[in-house]
mmCIF file with all atom_site columns, C-alpha atoms in Angstrom:
data_model
loop_
_atom_site.group_PDB
_atom_site.id
_atom_site.type_symbol
_atom_site.label_atom_id
_atom_site.label_alt_id
_atom_site.label_comp_id
_atom_site.label_asym_id
_atom_site.label_entity_id
_atom_site.label_seq_id
_atom_site.pdbx_PDB_ins_code
_atom_site.Cartn_x
_atom_site.Cartn_y
_atom_site.Cartn_z
_atom_site.occupancy
_atom_site.B_iso_or_equiv
_atom_site.pdbx_formal_charge
_atom_site.auth_seq_id
_atom_site.auth_comp_id
_atom_site.auth_asym_id
_atom_site.auth_atom_id
_atom_site.pdbx_PDB_model_num
ATOM 1   C CA . GLN A 1 1   ? 70.095  -67.336 -13.775 1.00 0.00 ? 1   GLN A CA 1
ATOM 2   C CA . VAL A 1 2   ? 69.931  -63.576 -14.250 1.00 0.00 ? 2   VAL A CA 1
ATOM 3   C CA . ARG A 1 3   ? 72.901  -63.233 -11.909 1.00 0.00 ? 3   ARG A CA 1
ATOM 4   C CA . SER A 1 4   ? 75.064  -65.338 -14.241 1.00 0.00 ? 4   SER A CA 1
ATOM 5   C CA . HIS A 1 5   ? 74.409  -62.893 -17.067 1.00 0.00 ? 5   HIS A CA 1
ATOM 6   C CA . LEU A 1 6   ? 75.295  -59.901 -14.918 1.00 0.00 ? 6   LEU A CA 1
ATOM 7   C CA . GLY A 1 7   ? 78.363  -61.294 -13.216 1.00 0.00 ? 7   GLY A CA 1
ATOM 8   C CA . SER A 1 8   ? 80.958  -59.631 -15.451 1.00 0.00 ? 8   SER A CA 1
ATOM 9   C CA . ARG A 1 9   ? 79.258  -56.284 -15.782 1.00 0.00 ? 9   ARG A CA 1
ATOM 10  C CA . ARG A 1 10  ? 81.162  -54.559 -12.987 1.00 0.00 ? 10  ARG A CA 1
ATOM 11  C CA . ALA A 1 11  ? 84.374  -55.016 -14.964 1.00 0.00 ? 11  ALA A CA 1
ATOM 12  C CA . SER A 1 12  ? 83.232  -54.724 -18.563 1.00 0.00 ? 12  SER A CA 1
ATOM 13  C CA . PRO A 1 13  ? 81.396  -51.763 -20.151 1.00 0.00 ? 13  PRO A CA 1
ATOM 14  C CA . VAL A 1 14  ? 80.378  -53.841 -23.179 1.00 0.00 ? 14  VAL A CA 1
ATOM 15  C CA . VAL A 1 15  ? 77.024  -54.720 -21.676 1.00 0.00 ? 15  VAL A CA 1
ATOM 16  C CA . ALA A 1 16  ? 75.040  -54.852 -24.907 1.00 0.00 ? 16  ALA A CA 1
ATOM 17  C CA . LYS A 1 17  ? 77.438  -57.287 -26.561 1.00 0.00 ? 17  LYS A CA 1
ATOM 18  C CA . SER A 1 18  ? 77.149  -59.891 -23.813 1.00 0.00 ? 18  SER A CA 1
ATOM 19  C CA . SER A 1 19  ? 73.630  -59.030 -22.683 1.00 0.00 ? 19  SER A CA 1
ATOM 20  C CA . PRO A 1 20  ? 70.605  -61.086 -23.758 1.00 0.00 ? 20  PRO A CA 1
ATOM 21  C CA . CYS A 1 21  ? 68.923  -57.749 -24.474 1.00 0.00 ? 21  CYS A CA 1
ATOM 22  C CA . LEU A 1 22  ? 68.794  -56.330 -27.993 1.00 0.00 ? 22  LEU A CA 1
ATOM 23  C CA . PRO A 1 23  ? 72.187  -55.797 -29.629 1.00 0.00 ? 23  PRO A CA 1
ATOM 24  C CA . PRO A 1 24  ? 72.136  -52.624 -31.720 1.00 0.00 ? 24  PRO A CA 1
ATOM 25  C CA . SER A 1 25  ? 73.024  -54.669 -34.796 1.00 0.00 ? 25  SER A CA 1
ATOM 26  C CA . SER A 1 26  ? 69.675  -56.442 -34.365 1.00 0.00 ? 26  SER A CA 1
ATOM 27  C CA . SER A 1 27  ? 67.970  -53.119 -35.071 1.00 0.00 ? 27  SER A CA 1
ATOM 28  C CA . LEU A 1 28  ? 69.980  -53.061 -38.286 1.00 0.00 ? 28  LEU A CA 1
ATOM 29  C CA . VAL A 1 29  ? 68.559  -56.477 -39.196 1.00 0.00 ? 29  VAL A CA 1
ATOM 30  C CA . ARG A 1 30  ? 65.051  -55.150 -38.745 1.00 0.00 ? 30  ARG A CA 1
ATOM 31  C CA . THR A 1 31  ? 65.709  -51.933 -40.655 1.00 0.00 ? 31  THR A CA 1
ATOM 32  C CA . ALA A 1 32  ? 67.330  -53.838 -43.529 1.00 0.00 ? 32  ALA A CA 1
ATOM 33  C CA . ALA A 1 33  ? 64.166  -55.912 -43.717 1.00 0.00 ? 33  ALA A CA 1
ATOM 34  C CA . ARG A 1 34  ? 62.102  -52.732 -43.995 1.00 0.00 ? 34  ARG A CA 1
ATOM 35  C CA . GLN A 1 35  ? 64.320  -51.001 -46.553 1.00 0.00 ? 35  GLN A CA 1
ATOM 36  C CA . PRO A 1 36  ? 62.448  -52.198 -49.684 1.00 0.00 ? 36  PRO A CA 1
ATOM 37  C CA . MET A 1 37  ? 59.167  -50.862 -48.255 1.00 0.00 ? 37  MET A CA 1
ATOM 38  C CA . ALA A 1 38  ? 60.819  -47.597 -47.198 1.00 0.00 ? 38  ALA A CA 1
ATOM 39  C CA . ASP A 1 39  ? 62.176  -47.157 -50.726 1.00 0.00 ? 39  ASP A CA 1
ATOM 40  C CA . ALA A 1 40  ? 58.718  -47.731 -52.180 1.00 0.00 ? 40  ALA A CA 1
ATOM 41  C CA . LYS A 1 41  ? 57.208  -45.102 -49.876 1.00 0.00 ? 41  LYS A CA 1
ATOM 42  C CA . SER A 1 42  ? 59.935  -42.666 -50.826 1.00 0.00 ? 42  SER A CA 1
ATOM 43  C CA . LYS A 1 43  ? 59.139  -43.074 -54.521 1.00 0.00 ? 43  LYS A CA 1
ATOM 44  C CA . GLY A 1 44  ? 55.497  -42.436 -53.745 1.00 0.00 ? 44  GLY A CA 1
ATOM 45  C CA . GLY A 1 45  ? 56.327  -39.169 -52.021 1.00 0.00 ? 45  GLY A CA 1
ATOM 46  C CA . ARG A 1 46  ? 55.146  -40.299 -48.614 1.00 0.00 ? 46  ARG A CA 1
ATOM 47  C CA . HIS A 1 47  ? 58.541  -40.639 -46.966 1.00 0.00 ? 47  HIS A CA 1
ATOM 48  C CA . ARG A 1 48  ? 60.054  -37.698 -45.133 1.00 0.00 ? 48  ARG A CA 1
ATOM 49  C CA . SER A 1 49  ? 63.624  -37.887 -43.919 1.00 0.00 ? 49  SER A CA 1
ATOM 50  C CA . ASP A 1 50  ? 64.650  -36.347 -40.625 1.00 0.00 ? 50  ASP A CA 1
ATOM 51  C CA . SER A 1 51  ? 67.747  -34.196 -40.977 1.00 0.00 ? 51  SER A CA 1
ATOM 52  C CA . LYS A 1 52  ? 68.574  -34.774 -37.322 1.00 0.00 ? 52  LYS A CA 1
ATOM 53  C CA . GLU A 1 53  ? 69.378  -38.398 -38.134 1.00 0.00 ? 53  GLU A CA 1
ATOM 54  C CA . LEU A 1 54  ? 72.340  -37.194 -40.193 1.00 0.00 ? 54  LEU A CA 1
ATOM 55  C CA . ALA A 1 55  ? 74.096  -35.693 -37.190 1.00 0.00 ? 55  ALA A CA 1
ATOM 56  C CA . VAL A 1 56  ? 76.147  -38.829 -36.424 1.00 0.00 ? 56  VAL A CA 1
ATOM 57  C CA . ASN A 1 57  ? 78.892  -39.518 -38.961 1.00 0.00 ? 57  ASN A CA 1
ATOM 58  C CA . LEU A 1 58  ? 79.262  -43.307 -39.071 1.00 0.00 ? 58  LEU A CA 1
ATOM 59  C CA . PRO A 1 59  ? 81.702  -45.411 -41.137 1.00 0.00 ? 59  PRO A CA 1
ATOM 60  C CA . ARG A 1 60  ? 80.422  -46.073 -44.669 1.00 0.00 ? 60  ARG A CA 1
ATOM 61  C CA . ASN A 1 61  ? 80.746  -48.929 -47.148 1.00 0.00 ? 61  ASN A CA 1
ATOM 62  C CA . ASP A 1 62  ? 81.663  -48.552 -50.830 1.00 0.00 ? 62  ASP A CA 1
ATOM 63  C CA . LYS A 1 63  ? 78.002  -47.947 -51.694 1.00 0.00 ? 63  LYS A CA 1
ATOM 64  C CA . GLY A 1 64  ? 77.706  -45.059 -49.241 1.00 0.00 ? 64  GLY A CA 1
ATOM 65  C CA . GLY A 1 65  ? 75.611  -47.146 -46.866 1.00 0.00 ? 65  GLY A CA 1
ATOM 66  C CA . LEU A 1 66  ? 76.359  -48.174 -43.301 1.00 0.00 ? 66  LEU A CA 1
ATOM 67  C CA . LEU A 1 67  ? 79.569  -50.170 -42.912 1.00 0.00 ? 67  LEU A CA 1
ATOM 68  C CA . ILE A 1 68  ? 78.801  -53.608 -41.452 1.00 0.00 ? 68  ILE A CA 1
ATOM 69  C CA . THR A 1 69  ? 81.629  -55.962 -40.555 1.00 0.00 ? 69  THR A CA 1
ATOM 70  C CA . GLU A 1 70  ? 81.335  -59.714 -40.089 1.00 0.00 ? 70  GLU A CA 1
ATOM 71  C CA . GLU A 1 71  ? 82.218  -59.300 -36.410 1.00 0.00 ? 71  GLU A CA 1
ATOM 72  C CA . GLU A 1 72  ? 79.389  -56.814 -35.845 1.00 0.00 ? 72  GLU A CA 1
ATOM 73  C CA . LEU A 1 73  ? 76.830  -58.930 -37.669 1.00 0.00 ? 73  LEU A CA 1
ATOM 74  C CA . ARG A 1 74  ? 77.961  -62.013 -35.736 1.00 0.00 ? 74  ARG A CA 1
ATOM 75  C CA . VAL A 1 75  ? 76.776  -60.310 -32.526 1.00 0.00 ? 75  VAL A CA 1
ATOM 76  C CA . ALA A 1 76  ? 73.273  -60.063 -33.954 1.00 0.00 ? 76  ALA A CA 1
ATOM 77  C CA . TRP A 1 77  ? 73.446  -63.542 -35.488 1.00 0.00 ? 77  TRP A CA 1
ATOM 78  C CA . ASP A 1 78  ? 74.347  -65.193 -32.199 1.00 0.00 ? 78  ASP A CA 1
ATOM 79  C CA . PHE A 1 79  ? 71.414  -63.419 -30.569 1.00 0.00 ? 79  PHE A CA 1
ATOM 80  C CA . PHE A 1 80  ? 69.026  -64.975 -33.095 1.00 0.00 ? 80  PHE A CA 1
ATOM 81  C CA . ASP A 1 81  ? 70.710  -68.364 -33.568 1.00 0.00 ? 81  ASP A CA 1
ATOM 82  C CA . THR A 1 82  ? 70.113  -69.577 -30.025 1.00 0.00 ? 82  THR A CA 1
ATOM 83  C CA . GLY A 1 83  ? 70.269  -73.225 -31.068 1.00 0.00 ? 83  GLY A CA 1
ATOM 84  C CA . GLY A 1 84  ? 73.575  -72.943 -32.922 1.00 0.00 ? 84  GLY A CA 1
ATOM 85  C CA . LYS A 1 85  ? 72.038  -74.286 -36.142 1.00 0.00 ? 85  LYS A CA 1
ATOM 86  C CA . ASN A 1 86  ? 74.046  -71.902 -38.362 1.00 0.00 ? 86  ASN A CA 1
ATOM 87  C CA . LYS A 1 87  ? 70.790  -71.233 -40.203 1.00 0.00 ? 87  LYS A CA 1
ATOM 88  C CA . LEU A 1 88  ? 67.876  -68.955 -39.398 1.00 0.00 ? 88  LEU A CA 1
ATOM 89  C CA . SER A 1 89  ? 64.265  -69.296 -40.477 1.00 0.00 ? 89  SER A CA 1
ATOM 90  C CA . SER A 1 90  ? 61.781  -66.424 -40.665 1.00 0.00 ? 90  SER A CA 1
ATOM 91  C CA . GLY A 1 91  ? 60.236  -67.837 -37.504 1.00 0.00 ? 91  GLY A CA 1
ATOM 92  C CA . ASP A 1 92  ? 63.561  -67.700 -35.645 1.00 0.00 ? 92  ASP A CA 1
ATOM 93  C CA . ILE A 1 93  ? 64.078  -64.057 -36.531 1.00 0.00 ? 93  ILE A CA 1
ATOM 94  C CA . LYS A 1 94  ? 60.512  -62.954 -35.917 1.00 0.00 ? 94  LYS A CA 1
ATOM 95  C CA . LYS A 1 95  ? 60.297  -64.693 -32.548 1.00 0.00 ? 95  LYS A CA 1
ATOM 96  C CA . ARG A 1 96  ? 63.333  -62.846 -31.166 1.00 0.00 ? 96  ARG A CA 1
ATOM 97  C CA . LEU A 1 97  ? 62.484  -59.488 -32.712 1.00 0.00 ? 97  LEU A CA 1
ATOM 98  C CA . GLN A 1 98  ? 58.939  -59.568 -31.351 1.00 0.00 ? 98  GLN A CA 1
ATOM 99  C CA . THR A 1 99  ? 60.337  -59.180 -27.844 1.00 0.00 ? 99  THR A CA 1
ATOM 100 C CA . PHE A 1 100 ? 61.411  -55.673 -28.824 1.00 0.00 ? 100 PHE A CA 1
ATOM 101 C CA . TYR A 1 101 ? 59.252  -54.849 -31.859 1.00 0.00 ? 101 TYR A CA 1
ATOM 102 C CA . LYS A 1 102 ? 55.707  -56.002 -31.241 1.00 0.00 ? 102 LYS A CA 1
ATOM 103 C CA . ASP A 1 103 ? 54.652  -54.815 -34.702 1.00 0.00 ? 103 ASP A CA 1
ATOM 104 C CA . ILE A 1 104 ? 57.243  -56.773 -36.703 1.00 0.00 ? 104 ILE A CA 1
ATOM 105 C CA . THR A 1 105 ? 55.527  -58.468 -39.636 1.00 0.00 ? 105 THR A CA 1
ATOM 106 C CA . THR A 1 106 ? 56.169  -61.719 -41.469 1.00 0.00 ? 106 THR A CA 1
ATOM 107 C CA . ARG A 1 107 ? 56.432  -59.663 -44.663 1.00 0.00 ? 107 ARG A CA 1
ATOM 108 C CA . GLU A 1 108 ? 59.385  -57.685 -43.283 1.00 0.00 ? 108 GLU A CA 1
ATOM 109 C CA . VAL A 1 109 ? 61.207  -60.861 -42.306 1.00 0.00 ? 109 VAL A CA 1
ATOM 110 C CA . LYS A 1 110 ? 60.551  -62.443 -45.708 1.00 0.00 ? 110 LYS A CA 1
ATOM 111 C CA . PHE A 1 111 ? 62.122  -59.405 -47.375 1.00 0.00 ? 111 PHE A CA 1
ATOM 112 C CA . LEU A 1 112 ? 65.223  -59.956 -45.274 1.00 0.00 ? 112 LEU A CA 1
ATOM 113 C CA . LEU A 1 113 ? 65.413  -63.634 -46.224 1.00 0.00 ? 113 LEU A CA 1
ATOM 114 C CA . ASN A 1 114 ? 64.823  -62.888 -49.936 1.00 0.00 ? 114 ASN A CA 1
ATOM 115 C CA . ASN A 1 115 ? 61.724  -65.073 -49.621 1.00 0.00 ? 115 ASN A CA 1
ATOM 116 C CA . GLN A 1 116 ? 63.894  -68.079 -48.797 1.00 0.00 ? 116 GLN A CA 1
ATOM 117 C CA . PRO A 1 117 ? 62.752  -70.470 -46.053 1.00 0.00 ? 117 PRO A CA 1
ATOM 118 C CA . GLU A 1 118 ? 66.144  -70.180 -44.309 1.00 0.00 ? 118 GLU A CA 1
ATOM 119 C CA . ILE A 1 119 ? 69.303  -68.102 -44.471 1.00 0.00 ? 119 ILE A CA 1
ATOM 120 C CA . THR A 1 120 ? 72.915  -68.729 -43.423 1.00 0.00 ? 120 THR A CA 1
ATOM 121 C CA . PHE A 1 121 ? 75.263  -66.228 -41.820 1.00 0.00 ? 121 PHE A CA 1
ATOM 122 C CA . GLU A 1 122 ? 77.256  -65.923 -45.040 1.00 0.00 ? 122 GLU A CA 1
ATOM 123 C CA . GLU A 1 123 ? 74.107  -65.255 -47.070 1.00 0.00 ? 123 GLU A CA 1
ATOM 124 C CA . LEU A 1 124 ? 72.889  -62.632 -44.589 1.00 0.00 ? 124 LEU A CA 1
ATOM 125 C CA . PHE A 1 125 ? 76.245  -60.861 -44.583 1.00 0.00 ? 125 PHE A CA 1
ATOM 126 C CA . ALA A 1 126 ? 76.288  -60.845 -48.386 1.00 0.00 ? 126 ALA A CA 1
ATOM 127 C CA . LEU A 1 127 ? 72.847  -59.201 -48.375 1.00 0.00 ? 127 LEU A CA 1
ATOM 128 C CA . LEU A 1 128 ? 73.724  -56.552 -45.807 1.00 0.00 ? 128 LEU A CA 1
ATOM 129 C CA . LYS A 1 129 ? 77.338  -55.614 -46.520 1.00 0.00 ? 129 LYS A CA 1
ATOM 130 C CA . ASP A 1 130 ? 76.469  -53.533 -49.605 1.00 0.00 ? 130 ASP A CA 1
ATOM 131 C CA . ASN A 1 131 ? 73.417  -51.900 -48.035 1.00 0.00 ? 131 ASN A CA 1
ATOM 132 C CA . GLN A 1 132 ? 72.532  -48.331 -48.958 1.00 0.00 ? 132 GLN A CA 1
ATOM 133 C CA . LEU A 1 133 ? 71.274  -47.276 -45.539 1.00 0.00 ? 133 LEU A CA 1
ATOM 134 C CA . THR A 1 134 ? 72.564  -43.712 -45.632 1.00 0.00 ? 134 THR A CA 1
ATOM 135 C CA . ASN A 1 135 ? 70.276  -42.282 -42.964 1.00 0.00 ? 135 ASN A CA 1
ATOM 136 C CA . PHE A 1 136 ? 70.471  -44.894 -40.231 1.00 0.00 ? 136 PHE A CA 1
ATOM 137 C CA . ASP A 1 137 ? 72.173  -45.219 -36.855 1.00 0.00 ? 137 ASP A CA 1
ATOM 138 C CA . PRO A 1 138 ? 71.767  -48.770 -35.437 1.00 0.00 ? 138 PRO A CA 1
ATOM 139 C CA . VAL A 1 139 ? 72.682  -47.691 -31.901 1.00 0.00 ? 139 VAL A CA 1
ATOM 140 C CA . LYS A 1 140 ? 70.159  -44.846 -31.903 1.00 0.00 ? 140 LYS A CA 1
ATOM 141 C CA . GLU A 1 141 ? 67.440  -47.123 -33.264 1.00 0.00 ? 141 GLU A CA 1
ATOM 142 C CA . ALA A 1 142 ? 68.153  -49.735 -30.587 1.00 0.00 ? 142 ALA A CA 1
ATOM 143 C CA . PHE A 1 143 ? 68.109  -47.012 -27.918 1.00 0.00 ? 143 PHE A CA 1
ATOM 144 C CA . LYS A 1 144 ? 64.550  -46.064 -28.929 1.00 0.00 ? 144 LYS A CA 1
ATOM 145 C CA . VAL A 1 145 ? 63.422  -49.561 -27.988 1.00 0.00 ? 145 VAL A CA 1
ATOM 146 C CA . TYR A 1 146 ? 64.770  -49.059 -24.462 1.00 0.00 ? 146 TYR A CA 1
ATOM 147 C CA . ASP A 1 147 ? 63.281  -45.546 -24.282 1.00 0.00 ? 147 ASP A CA 1
ATOM 148 C CA . PRO A 1 148 ? 59.698  -46.041 -25.509 1.00 0.00 ? 148 PRO A CA 1
ATOM 149 C CA . ASN A 1 149 ? 58.491  -42.775 -23.972 1.00 0.00 ? 149 ASN A CA 1
ATOM 150 C CA . SER A 1 150 ? 61.261  -40.689 -25.582 1.00 0.00 ? 150 SER A CA 1
ATOM 151 C CA . THR A 1 151 ? 62.609  -39.393 -22.277 1.00 0.00 ? 151 THR A CA 1
ATOM 152 C CA . GLY A 1 152 ? 66.185  -39.470 -23.535 1.00 0.00 ? 152 GLY A CA 1
ATOM 153 C CA . PHE A 1 153 ? 67.125  -42.219 -21.089 1.00 0.00 ? 153 PHE A CA 1
ATOM 154 C CA . VAL A 1 154 ? 66.852  -46.003 -20.836 1.00 0.00 ? 154 VAL A CA 1
ATOM 155 C CA . ASP A 1 155 ? 63.761  -47.148 -18.943 1.00 0.00 ? 155 ASP A CA 1
ATOM 156 C CA . MET A 1 156 ? 65.008  -49.796 -16.509 1.00 0.00 ? 156 MET A CA 1
ATOM 157 C CA . GLU A 1 157 ? 61.519  -51.258 -16.237 1.00 0.00 ? 157 GLU A CA 1
ATOM 158 C CA . VAL A 1 158 ? 61.685  -51.981 -19.968 1.00 0.00 ? 158 VAL A CA 1
ATOM 159 C CA . VAL A 1 159 ? 65.070  -53.664 -19.491 1.00 0.00 ? 159 VAL A CA 1
ATOM 160 C CA . LYS A 1 160 ? 63.558  -55.850 -16.767 1.00 0.00 ? 160 LYS A CA 1
ATOM 161 C CA . THR A 1 161 ? 60.691  -56.818 -19.068 1.00 0.00 ? 161 THR A CA 1
ATOM 162 C CA . PHE A 1 162 ? 63.103  -57.767 -21.872 1.00 0.00 ? 162 PHE A CA 1
ATOM 163 C CA . PHE A 1 163 ? 65.127  -60.020 -19.578 1.00 0.00 ? 163 PHE A CA 1
ATOM 164 C CA . LYS A 1 164 ? 61.985  -61.758 -18.369 1.00 0.00 ? 164 LYS A CA 1
ATOM 165 C CA . ASP A 1 165 ? 60.430  -62.130 -21.838 1.00 0.00 ? 165 ASP A CA 1
ATOM 166 C CA . LEU A 1 166 ? 63.655  -63.679 -23.139 1.00 0.00 ? 166 LEU A CA 1
ATOM 167 C CA . GLY A 1 167 ? 63.531  -66.306 -20.421 1.00 0.00 ? 167 GLY A CA 1
ATOM 168 C CA . TYR A 1 168 ? 66.322  -65.050 -18.175 1.00 0.00 ? 168 TYR A CA 1
ATOM 169 C CA . GLY A 1 169 ? 64.103  -64.535 -15.153 1.00 0.00 ? 169 GLY A CA 1
ATOM 170 C CA . ASP A 1 170 ? 63.393  -61.499 -13.020 1.00 0.00 ? 170 ASP A CA 1
ATOM 171 C CA . ILE A 1 171 ? 65.950  -58.756 -12.448 1.00 0.00 ? 171 ILE A CA 1
ATOM 172 C CA . SER A 1 172 ? 66.207  -57.710 -8.828  1.00 0.00 ? 172 SER A CA 1
ATOM 173 C CA . GLU A 1 173 ? 66.770  -54.107 -7.784  1.00 0.00 ? 173 GLU A CA 1
ATOM 174 C CA . GLU A 1 174 ? 70.388  -55.018 -7.051  1.00 0.00 ? 174 GLU A CA 1
ATOM 175 C CA . ASP A 1 175 ? 70.804  -56.463 -10.545 1.00 0.00 ? 175 ASP A CA 1
ATOM 176 C CA . ALA A 1 176 ? 69.281  -53.326 -12.075 1.00 0.00 ? 176 ALA A CA 1
ATOM 177 C CA . LYS A 1 177 ? 71.681  -51.201 -10.030 1.00 0.00 ? 177 LYS A CA 1
ATOM 178 C CA . ILE A 1 178 ? 74.665  -53.178 -11.380 1.00 0.00 ? 178 ILE A CA 1
ATOM 179 C CA . ILE A 1 179 ? 73.519  -52.619 -14.964 1.00 0.00 ? 179 ILE A CA 1
ATOM 180 C CA . LEU A 1 180 ? 72.999  -48.904 -14.317 1.00 0.00 ? 180 LEU A CA 1
ATOM 181 C CA . GLU A 1 181 ? 76.342  -48.409 -12.575 1.00 0.00 ? 181 GLU A CA 1
ATOM 182 C CA . THR A 1 182 ? 78.191  -50.216 -15.369 1.00 0.00 ? 182 THR A CA 1
ATOM 183 C CA . ALA A 1 183 ? 76.511  -48.396 -18.249 1.00 0.00 ? 183 ALA A CA 1
ATOM 184 C CA . ASP A 1 184 ? 76.367  -44.914 -16.701 1.00 0.00 ? 184 ASP A CA 1
ATOM 185 C CA . SER A 1 185 ? 79.677  -43.549 -18.012 1.00 0.00 ? 185 SER A CA 1
ATOM 186 C CA . ASP A 1 186 ? 78.943  -39.916 -17.139 1.00 0.00 ? 186 ASP A CA 1
ATOM 187 C CA . LYS A 1 187 ? 77.714  -40.820 -13.639 1.00 0.00 ? 187 LYS A CA 1
ATOM 188 C CA . ASP A 1 188 ? 74.425  -38.911 -13.801 1.00 0.00 ? 188 ASP A CA 1
ATOM 189 C CA . LEU A 1 189 ? 72.536  -41.987 -12.538 1.00 0.00 ? 189 LEU A CA 1
ATOM 190 C CA . LYS A 1 190 ? 70.861  -42.411 -15.938 1.00 0.00 ? 190 LYS A CA 1
ATOM 191 C CA . ILE A 1 191 ? 71.683  -44.208 -19.189 1.00 0.00 ? 191 ILE A CA 1
ATOM 192 C CA . GLY A 1 192 ? 71.513  -41.738 -22.061 1.00 0.00 ? 192 GLY A CA 1
ATOM 193 C CA . LEU A 1 193 ? 72.278  -42.315 -25.744 1.00 0.00 ? 193 LEU A CA 1
ATOM 194 C CA . ASP A 1 194 ? 75.971  -41.473 -25.320 1.00 0.00 ? 194 ASP A CA 1
ATOM 195 C CA . ASP A 1 195 ? 76.240  -43.941 -22.430 1.00 0.00 ? 195 ASP A CA 1
ATOM 196 C CA . PHE A 1 196 ? 74.394  -46.530 -24.484 1.00 0.00 ? 196 PHE A CA 1
ATOM 197 C CA . ARG A 1 197 ? 76.695  -46.028 -27.471 1.00 0.00 ? 197 ARG A CA 1
ATOM 198 C CA . MET A 1 198 ? 79.758  -46.657 -25.314 1.00 0.00 ? 198 MET A CA 1
ATOM 199 C CA . MET A 1 199 ? 78.336  -50.049 -24.307 1.00 0.00 ? 199 MET A CA 1
ATOM 200 C CA . VAL A 1 200 ? 78.901  -51.531 -27.760 1.00 0.00 ? 200 VAL A CA 1
ATOM 201 C CA . PRO A 1 201 ? 81.996  -52.034 -29.936 1.00 0.00 ? 201 PRO A CA 1
ATOM 202 C CA . PHE A 1 202 ? 80.294  -50.679 -33.077 1.00 0.00 ? 202 PHE A CA 1
ATOM 203 C CA . GLY A 1 203 ? 78.056  -47.863 -34.232 1.00 0.00 ? 203 GLY A CA 1
ATOM 204 C CA . GLN A 1 204 ? 80.747  -45.411 -33.178 1.00 0.00 ? 204 GLN A CA 1
ATOM 205 C CA . PRO A 1 205 ? 80.924  -41.998 -34.923 1.00 0.00 ? 205 PRO A CA 1
ATOM 206 C CA . ILE A 1 206 ? 84.007  -41.240 -36.985 1.00 0.00 ? 206 ILE A CA 1
ATOM 207 C CA . ASP A 1 207 ? 86.425  -39.024 -35.089 1.00 0.00 ? 207 ASP A CA 1
ATOM 208 C CA . GLU A 1 208 ? 86.857  -36.379 -37.776 1.00 0.00 ? 208 GLU A CA 1
ATOM 209 C CA . ALA A 1 209 ? 89.393  -34.402 -35.749 1.00 0.00 ? 209 ALA A CA 1
ATOM 210 C CA . ASN A 1 210 ? 91.702  -37.406 -35.435 1.00 0.00 ? 210 ASN A CA 1
ATOM 211 C CA . MET A 1 211 ? 91.188  -38.289 -39.091 1.00 0.00 ? 211 MET A CA 1
ATOM 212 C CA . ALA A 1 212 ? 92.137  -34.759 -40.142 1.00 0.00 ? 212 ALA A CA 1
ATOM 213 C CA . SER A 1 213 ? 95.185  -34.862 -37.886 1.00 0.00 ? 213 SER A CA 1
ATOM 214 C CA . SER A 1 214 ? 96.292  -38.211 -39.327 1.00 0.00 ? 214 SER A CA 1
ATOM 215 C CA . SER A 1 215 ? 95.778  -36.956 -42.882 1.00 0.00 ? 215 SER A CA 1
ATOM 216 C CA . SER A 1 216 ? 97.845  -33.841 -42.173 1.00 0.00 ? 216 SER A CA 1
ATOM 217 C CA . ALA A 1 217 ? 100.618 -35.933 -40.638 1.00 0.00 ? 217 ALA A CA 1
ATOM 218 C CA . GLY A 1 218 ? 100.575 -38.272 -43.610 1.00 0.00 ? 218 GLY A CA 1
ATOM 219 C CA . ALA A 1 219 ? 100.773 -35.359 -46.060 1.00 0.00 ? 219 ALA A CA 1
ATOM 220 C CA . ALA A 1 220 ? 103.667 -33.840 -44.118 1.00 0.00 ? 220 ALA A CA 1
ATOM 221 C CA . GLN A 1 221 ? 105.572 -37.119 -44.252 1.00 0.00 ? 221 GLN A CA 1
ATOM 222 C CA . ALA A 1 222 ? 104.936 -37.407 -47.990 1.00 0.00 ? 222 ALA A CA 1
ATOM 223 C CA . ASP A 1 223 ? 106.251 -33.872 -48.571 1.00 0.00 ? 223 ASP A CA 1
ATOM 224 C CA . ALA A 1 224 ? 109.337 -34.664 -46.502 1.00 0.00 ? 224 ALA A CA 1
#
């Protein structure tokens, strides 16, 4: 069964999108659930921001928060909505998140659902699209789950545990090698944050150099 999930990985670098492991947008779902509590801590003077988190310049929405498209959120939704019900309960969300976040609380999930018993994809997107998460990188947060010891690299033993806990069976050494070879873009035999970021079609930093070049070209054409 594990083999069926790994079959296309030699050809496609988008491992996280098709993998049963945590999509980075799922870390966004968890962080969005925690935002009200984080805001409360900030007002109480107990929250300290880390300036290092601001290093990655990600696309922003009209509110200045993280830009979330329907396509990106659908990746996370499909991960949670395993039964294709088109609705998620707090139990559905908590059950899947607990594989990666053992400390996830019912309170956090209830915040996300606006204290409703269930939520649809459209309702979830409406809640998240105008978020004000200015200091958040969903790919980096997801990477921390795969690197619990903060080594700077994905722990393949953790990946194996996730596959097993999600019901996909054991990953053999050959399977682990396929995942590593596919994700290791810089060929250093490890999966670092940059490798991990390239595995997904979102959470990509804005290319400021290209943007500046395009703006200059546009201005030149306007002058002409």
